[in-house]
XYZ file of C-alpha atoms in Angstrom:
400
model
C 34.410 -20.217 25.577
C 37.956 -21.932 25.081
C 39.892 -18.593 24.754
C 42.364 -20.410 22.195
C 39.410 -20.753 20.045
C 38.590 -16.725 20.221
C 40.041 -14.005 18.644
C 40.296 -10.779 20.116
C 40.446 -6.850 19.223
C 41.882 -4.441 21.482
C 41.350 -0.768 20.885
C 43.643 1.787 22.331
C 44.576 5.785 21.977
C 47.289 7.094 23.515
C 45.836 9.841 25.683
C 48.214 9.707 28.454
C 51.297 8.915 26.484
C 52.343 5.762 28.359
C 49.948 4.441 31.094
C 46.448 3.460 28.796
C 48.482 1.785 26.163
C 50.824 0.058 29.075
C 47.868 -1.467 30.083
C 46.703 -2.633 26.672
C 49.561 -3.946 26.221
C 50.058 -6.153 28.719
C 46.825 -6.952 28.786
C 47.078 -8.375 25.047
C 50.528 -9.899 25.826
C 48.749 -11.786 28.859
C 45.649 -12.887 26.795
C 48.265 -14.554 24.054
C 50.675 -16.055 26.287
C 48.074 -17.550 28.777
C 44.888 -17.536 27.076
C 45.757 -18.689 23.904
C 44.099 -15.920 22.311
C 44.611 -14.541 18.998
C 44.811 -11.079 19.813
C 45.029 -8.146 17.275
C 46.468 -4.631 19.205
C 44.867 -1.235 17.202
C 46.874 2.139 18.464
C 46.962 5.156 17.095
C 50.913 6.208 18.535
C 53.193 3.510 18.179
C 55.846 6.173 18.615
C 54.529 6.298 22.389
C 54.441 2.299 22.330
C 57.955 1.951 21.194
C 59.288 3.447 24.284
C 58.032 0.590 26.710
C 58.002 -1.752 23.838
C 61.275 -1.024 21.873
C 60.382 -4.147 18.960
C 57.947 -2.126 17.408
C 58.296 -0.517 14.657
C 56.226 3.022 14.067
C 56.736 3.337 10.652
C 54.784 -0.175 9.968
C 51.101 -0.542 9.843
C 51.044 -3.993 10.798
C 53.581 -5.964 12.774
C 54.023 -9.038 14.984
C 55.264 -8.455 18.297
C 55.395 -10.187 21.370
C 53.147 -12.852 20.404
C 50.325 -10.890 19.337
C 49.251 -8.444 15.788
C 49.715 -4.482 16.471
C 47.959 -2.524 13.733
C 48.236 1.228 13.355
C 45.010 2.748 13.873
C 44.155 5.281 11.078
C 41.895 7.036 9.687
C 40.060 6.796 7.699
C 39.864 2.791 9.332
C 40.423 0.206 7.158
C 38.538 -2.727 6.270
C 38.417 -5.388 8.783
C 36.688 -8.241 10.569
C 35.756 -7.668 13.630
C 36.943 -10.314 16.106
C 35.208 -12.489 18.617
C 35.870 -10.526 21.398
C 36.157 -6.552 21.326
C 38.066 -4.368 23.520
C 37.392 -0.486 23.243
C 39.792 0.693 25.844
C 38.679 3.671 28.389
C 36.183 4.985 26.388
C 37.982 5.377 23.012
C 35.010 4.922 21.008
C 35.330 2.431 17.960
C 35.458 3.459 14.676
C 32.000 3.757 12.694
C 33.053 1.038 9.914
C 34.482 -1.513 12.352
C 31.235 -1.048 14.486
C 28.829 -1.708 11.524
C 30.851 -4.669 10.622
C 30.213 -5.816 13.990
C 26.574 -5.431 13.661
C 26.560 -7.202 10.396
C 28.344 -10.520 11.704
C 25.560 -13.421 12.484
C 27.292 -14.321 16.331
C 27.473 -10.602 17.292
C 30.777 -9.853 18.826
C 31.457 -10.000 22.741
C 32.007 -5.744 23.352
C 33.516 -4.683 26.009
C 34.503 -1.077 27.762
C 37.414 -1.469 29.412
C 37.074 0.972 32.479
C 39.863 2.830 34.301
C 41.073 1.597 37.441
C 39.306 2.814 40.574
C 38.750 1.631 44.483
C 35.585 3.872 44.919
C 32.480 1.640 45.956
C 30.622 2.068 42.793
C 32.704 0.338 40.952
C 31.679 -2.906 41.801
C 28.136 -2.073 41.419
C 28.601 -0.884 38.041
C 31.229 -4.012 37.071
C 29.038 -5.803 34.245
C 26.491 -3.968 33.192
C 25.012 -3.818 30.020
C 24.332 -0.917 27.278
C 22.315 -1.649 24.403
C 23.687 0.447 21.496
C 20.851 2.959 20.520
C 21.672 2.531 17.003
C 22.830 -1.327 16.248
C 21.904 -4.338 17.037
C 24.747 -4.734 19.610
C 25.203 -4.510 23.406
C 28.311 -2.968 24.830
C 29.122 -4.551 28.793
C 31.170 -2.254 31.160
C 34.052 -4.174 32.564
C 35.672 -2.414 35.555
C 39.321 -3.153 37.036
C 39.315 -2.877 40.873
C 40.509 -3.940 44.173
C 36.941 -6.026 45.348
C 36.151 -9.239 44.483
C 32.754 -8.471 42.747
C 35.056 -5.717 39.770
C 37.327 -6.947 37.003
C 40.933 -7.138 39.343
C 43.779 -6.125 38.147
C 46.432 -7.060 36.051
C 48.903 -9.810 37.569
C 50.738 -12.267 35.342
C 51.109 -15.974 36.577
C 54.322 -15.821 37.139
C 54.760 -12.777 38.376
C 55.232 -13.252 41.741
C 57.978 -15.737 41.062
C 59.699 -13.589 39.143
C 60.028 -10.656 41.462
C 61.372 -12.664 44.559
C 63.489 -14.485 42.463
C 65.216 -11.083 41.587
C 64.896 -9.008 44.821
C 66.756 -12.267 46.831
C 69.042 -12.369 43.778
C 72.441 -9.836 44.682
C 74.270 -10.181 41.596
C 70.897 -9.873 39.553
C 70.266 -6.684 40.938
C 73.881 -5.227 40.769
C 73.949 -6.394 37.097
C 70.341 -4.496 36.606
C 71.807 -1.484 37.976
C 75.380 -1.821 36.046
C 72.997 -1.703 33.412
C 71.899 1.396 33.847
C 75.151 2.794 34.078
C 74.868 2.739 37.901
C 77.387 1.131 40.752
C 75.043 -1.376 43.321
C 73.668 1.089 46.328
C 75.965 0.915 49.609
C 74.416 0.112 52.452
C 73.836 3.901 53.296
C 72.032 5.112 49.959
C 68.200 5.483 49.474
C 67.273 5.249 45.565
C 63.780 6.323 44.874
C 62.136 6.046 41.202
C 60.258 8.933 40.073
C 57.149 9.212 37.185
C 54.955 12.273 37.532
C 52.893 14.442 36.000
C 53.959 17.413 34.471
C 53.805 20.184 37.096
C 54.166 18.250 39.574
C 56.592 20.363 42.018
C 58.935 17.743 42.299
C 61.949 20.274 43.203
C 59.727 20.777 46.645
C 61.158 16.884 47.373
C 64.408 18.034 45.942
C 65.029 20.920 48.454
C 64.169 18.006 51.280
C 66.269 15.380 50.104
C 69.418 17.398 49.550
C 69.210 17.926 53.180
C 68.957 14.223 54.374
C 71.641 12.849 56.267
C 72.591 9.549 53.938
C 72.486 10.126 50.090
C 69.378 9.983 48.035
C 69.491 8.638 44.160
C 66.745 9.512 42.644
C 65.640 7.972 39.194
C 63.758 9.667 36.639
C 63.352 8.586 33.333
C 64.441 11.358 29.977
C 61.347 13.927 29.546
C 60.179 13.280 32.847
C 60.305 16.034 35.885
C 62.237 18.233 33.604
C 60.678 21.564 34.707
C 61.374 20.687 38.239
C 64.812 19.528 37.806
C 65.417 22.442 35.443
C 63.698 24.779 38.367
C 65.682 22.943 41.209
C 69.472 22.977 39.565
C 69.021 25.969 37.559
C 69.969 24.134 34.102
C 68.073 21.616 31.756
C 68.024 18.168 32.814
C 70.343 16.357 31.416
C 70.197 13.689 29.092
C 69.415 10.050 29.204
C 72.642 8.856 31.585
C 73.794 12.329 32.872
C 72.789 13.379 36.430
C 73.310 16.505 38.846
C 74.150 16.762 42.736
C 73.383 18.798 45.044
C 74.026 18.235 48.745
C 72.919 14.315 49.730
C 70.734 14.289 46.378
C 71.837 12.900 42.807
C 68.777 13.158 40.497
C 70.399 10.517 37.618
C 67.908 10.869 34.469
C 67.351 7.170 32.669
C 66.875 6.412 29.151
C 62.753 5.057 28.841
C 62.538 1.333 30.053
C 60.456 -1.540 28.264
C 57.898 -3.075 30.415
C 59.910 -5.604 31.771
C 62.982 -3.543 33.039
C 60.701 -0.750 34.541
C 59.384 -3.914 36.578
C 62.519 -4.483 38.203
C 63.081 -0.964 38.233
C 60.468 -0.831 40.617
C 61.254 -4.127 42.683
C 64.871 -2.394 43.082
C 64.000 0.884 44.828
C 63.710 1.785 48.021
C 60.209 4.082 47.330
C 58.432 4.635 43.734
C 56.588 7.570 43.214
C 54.090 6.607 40.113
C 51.598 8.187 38.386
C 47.938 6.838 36.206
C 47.178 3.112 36.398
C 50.190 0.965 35.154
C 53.084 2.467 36.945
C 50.609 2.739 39.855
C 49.614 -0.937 40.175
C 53.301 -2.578 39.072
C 54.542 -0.300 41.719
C 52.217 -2.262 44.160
C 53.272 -5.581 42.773
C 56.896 -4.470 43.625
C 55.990 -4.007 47.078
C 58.044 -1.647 47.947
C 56.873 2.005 49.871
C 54.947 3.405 46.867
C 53.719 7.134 46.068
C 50.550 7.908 44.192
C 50.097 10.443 41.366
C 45.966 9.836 40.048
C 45.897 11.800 36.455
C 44.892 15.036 36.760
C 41.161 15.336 35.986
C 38.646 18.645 36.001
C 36.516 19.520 39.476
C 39.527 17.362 41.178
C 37.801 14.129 40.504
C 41.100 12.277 40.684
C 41.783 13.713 44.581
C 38.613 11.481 45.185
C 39.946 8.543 43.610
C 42.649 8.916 45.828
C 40.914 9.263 48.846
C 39.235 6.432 47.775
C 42.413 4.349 47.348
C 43.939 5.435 50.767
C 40.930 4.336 52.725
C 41.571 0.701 51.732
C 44.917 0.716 51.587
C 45.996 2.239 55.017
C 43.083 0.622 56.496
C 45.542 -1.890 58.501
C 48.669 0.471 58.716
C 49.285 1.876 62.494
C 48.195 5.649 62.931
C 51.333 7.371 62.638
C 51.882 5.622 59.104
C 48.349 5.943 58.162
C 48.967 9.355 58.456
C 52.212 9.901 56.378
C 50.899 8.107 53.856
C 48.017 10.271 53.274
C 49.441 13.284 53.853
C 52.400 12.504 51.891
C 50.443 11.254 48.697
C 47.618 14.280 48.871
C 50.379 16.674 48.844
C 52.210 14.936 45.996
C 48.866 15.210 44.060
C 47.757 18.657 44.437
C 51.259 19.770 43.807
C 51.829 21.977 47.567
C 53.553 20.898 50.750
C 54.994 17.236 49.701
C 58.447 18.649 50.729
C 57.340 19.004 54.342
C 55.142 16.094 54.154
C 58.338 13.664 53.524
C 59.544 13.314 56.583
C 57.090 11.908 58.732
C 56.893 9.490 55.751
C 60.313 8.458 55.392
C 60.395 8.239 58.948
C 57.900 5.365 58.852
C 59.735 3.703 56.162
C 59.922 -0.155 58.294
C 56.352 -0.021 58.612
C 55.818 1.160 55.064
C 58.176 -1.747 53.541
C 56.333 -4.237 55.666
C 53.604 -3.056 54.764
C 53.798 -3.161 51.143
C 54.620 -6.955 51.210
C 51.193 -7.676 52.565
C 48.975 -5.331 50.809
C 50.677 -7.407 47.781
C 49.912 -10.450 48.863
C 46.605 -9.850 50.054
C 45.744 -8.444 46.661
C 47.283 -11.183 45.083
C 44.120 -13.162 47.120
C 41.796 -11.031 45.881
C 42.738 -12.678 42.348
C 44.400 -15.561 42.986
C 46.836 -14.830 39.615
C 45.930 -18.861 39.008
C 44.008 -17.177 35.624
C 41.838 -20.700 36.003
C 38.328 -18.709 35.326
C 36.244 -19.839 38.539
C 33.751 -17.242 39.840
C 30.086 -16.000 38.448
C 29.154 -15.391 35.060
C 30.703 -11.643 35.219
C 34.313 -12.757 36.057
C 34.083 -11.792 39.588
C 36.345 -12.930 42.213
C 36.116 -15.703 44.580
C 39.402 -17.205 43.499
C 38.274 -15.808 40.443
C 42.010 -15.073 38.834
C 43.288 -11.443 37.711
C 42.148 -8.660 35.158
C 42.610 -10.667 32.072
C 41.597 -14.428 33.296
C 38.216 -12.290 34.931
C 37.771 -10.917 31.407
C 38.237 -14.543 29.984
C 35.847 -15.682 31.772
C 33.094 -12.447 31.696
C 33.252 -12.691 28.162
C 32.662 -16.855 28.323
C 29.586 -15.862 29.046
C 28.252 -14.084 25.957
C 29.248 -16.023 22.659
């Protein structure tokens, strides 16, 4: 399959306001831009896309943007063709029309379930396989993002790389980024952290520790975010977009939303980043920078095992001592008690940390090369077998 010759749908609903349609859409910016794909983005909030993609327009039902079609997903759904290749995001379930008009085409579409993120071992095992539909003559193939080379990867542009050391060796890049933001270049004394996190997350815990810390703490949150905690921990609303409040060493400075792209350096410019779901979480590890993990929230604590999961590979190599901040550090962050006296022992590993955040990205970046040139088997495993989107290139090469 020459992926310039194939057009693509991507399904998406906004569930978790920001991180499954973050991933869509990169993943349909990445398909047009080095694919060649002709790829056609359905979402059913494009109020929640405009705020990491500030060109669209949510009062429009169809729009080009960023190289690629974004159609408002309605109901009842519209007449359409169904594409060569079909993307039904985390589950979302297509619409009954669209599905029927998939049956009906003579070279049935290539249908894929785009999984969430996860390091548990299963993954891989599951990566691939096939579901007949019970009803129509069409089979739906489970595509899972992950950290082995036998899942689907994960996201990682080609130039990616490039791009971020180019800015973090780049002084006046930086100090322009954060003039920007309405914000003076750090001194060589101040920490700045960037915070996104669930709702209830007990963030003024880490307040009532960082006020106390002997150099001053910025930290960054962007406008709706960790306003219960900063309204618990000052005692007023947070402010808006470009205010901020002090207290002791700790400014808590509240940012207007960023598009994709600025959040990126957002990330490459702190000192930590605590993140949250699946695209904060792996751009965050792409900064490589010390890094903070918030899984969404899911019933019987299923998401505490997808951390575990996570923290057994990725403290695998750290020493003992940081091995141990880490976890204790992100498990308290996640089930909301005791990160306030799990911070220290983590900042206090912070050389280690930032050390070690420049090879886990590297060695992940071997996992998937980020070449995009499609070697590997037939289900877009790794080998040298390029990131999330060139692995789903090539999967789906397979089955036109």
């Amino acid at each position: 399959m020459r992926s310039m010759q194939t057009s693509w749908d991507i399904f998406c609903r906004v569930v978790d306001n920001y991180g499954d349609i973050g991933v869509c859409g990169r993943l349909a910016r990445q398909l047009a831009a080095e694919h060649g794909a002709r790829v056609r983005l359905w979402v059913d909030d494009l109020a929640a896309f405009k705020r990491i993609w500030p060109d669209v327009a949510p009062e429009r039902m169809t729009q080009s943007c960023l190289g690629i079609e974004i159609v408002r997903w309605t109901e009842p759904f519209p007449p359409a063709a169904p594409a060569d290749v079909v993307v039904e995001a985390f589950a979302c379930a297509l619409p009954e029309s669209y599905m029927r008009a998939m049956a009906e085409r003579p070279a049935k579409p290539c249908w894929i379930n785009l999984e969430y993120l996860s390091a548990e071992a299963w993954v891989g095992e599951c990566h691939g396989l096939a579901s007949p539909d019970p009803r129509l003559p069409l089979t739906k193939y489970f595509f899972f993002p992950g950290f082995d080379a036998n899942t689907g990867g994960v996201l990682l542009e080609r130039d990616l790389f490039r791009r971020r050391q180019a800015f973090q060796s780049d002084t006046q890049a930086r100090a322009a980024f954060w003039r920007s933001l309405g914000l003076a270049p750090p001194d060589g004394t101040e920490t700045r952290l960037s915070l996104f996190c669930y709702p209830g997350s007990r963030a003024e815990m880490l307040f009532d520790c960082w006020r106390e810390e002997a150099a001053p703490i910025t930290c960054l949150a962007p406008e709706g975010i960790a306003g219960d905690a900063i309204a618990a921990f000052f005692g007023q609303s947070a402010p808006a977009a470009g205010g901020g409040l002090r207290r002791g060493n700790l400014e808590v400075r509240v940012l207007p939303f960023l598009d994709q792209e600025r959040y990126d350096c957002l990330l490459s410019a702190c000192d930590c980043n605590f993140v949250r779901g699946e695209d904060s979480f792996v751009r965050a590890q792409w900064a490589a920078r010390p890094l903070v993990w918030q899984p969404y929230p899911q019933a019987e604590d299923a998401h505490l095992r997808k951390l575990a999961a996570f923290l057994e590979r990725y403290c695998k190599d750290l020493p003992t001592a940081a091995a141990g901040a880490v976890r204790a550090l992100w498990e308290a962050w996640s089930r909301a008690a005791g990160a306030g006296e799990a911070w220290p022992a983590f900042r206090a590993q912070n050389g280690v940390l930032a050390r070690h955040a420049l090879t886990w990205a590297a060695s992940l970046r071997a996992n998937g090369d980020g070449n995009g040139d499609g070697n590997g088997d037939e289900n877009g495993n790794g080998n040298g077998g390029g990131d999330l989107a060139a692995r789903l290139v090539k999967f789906c090469s397979g089955k036109l």
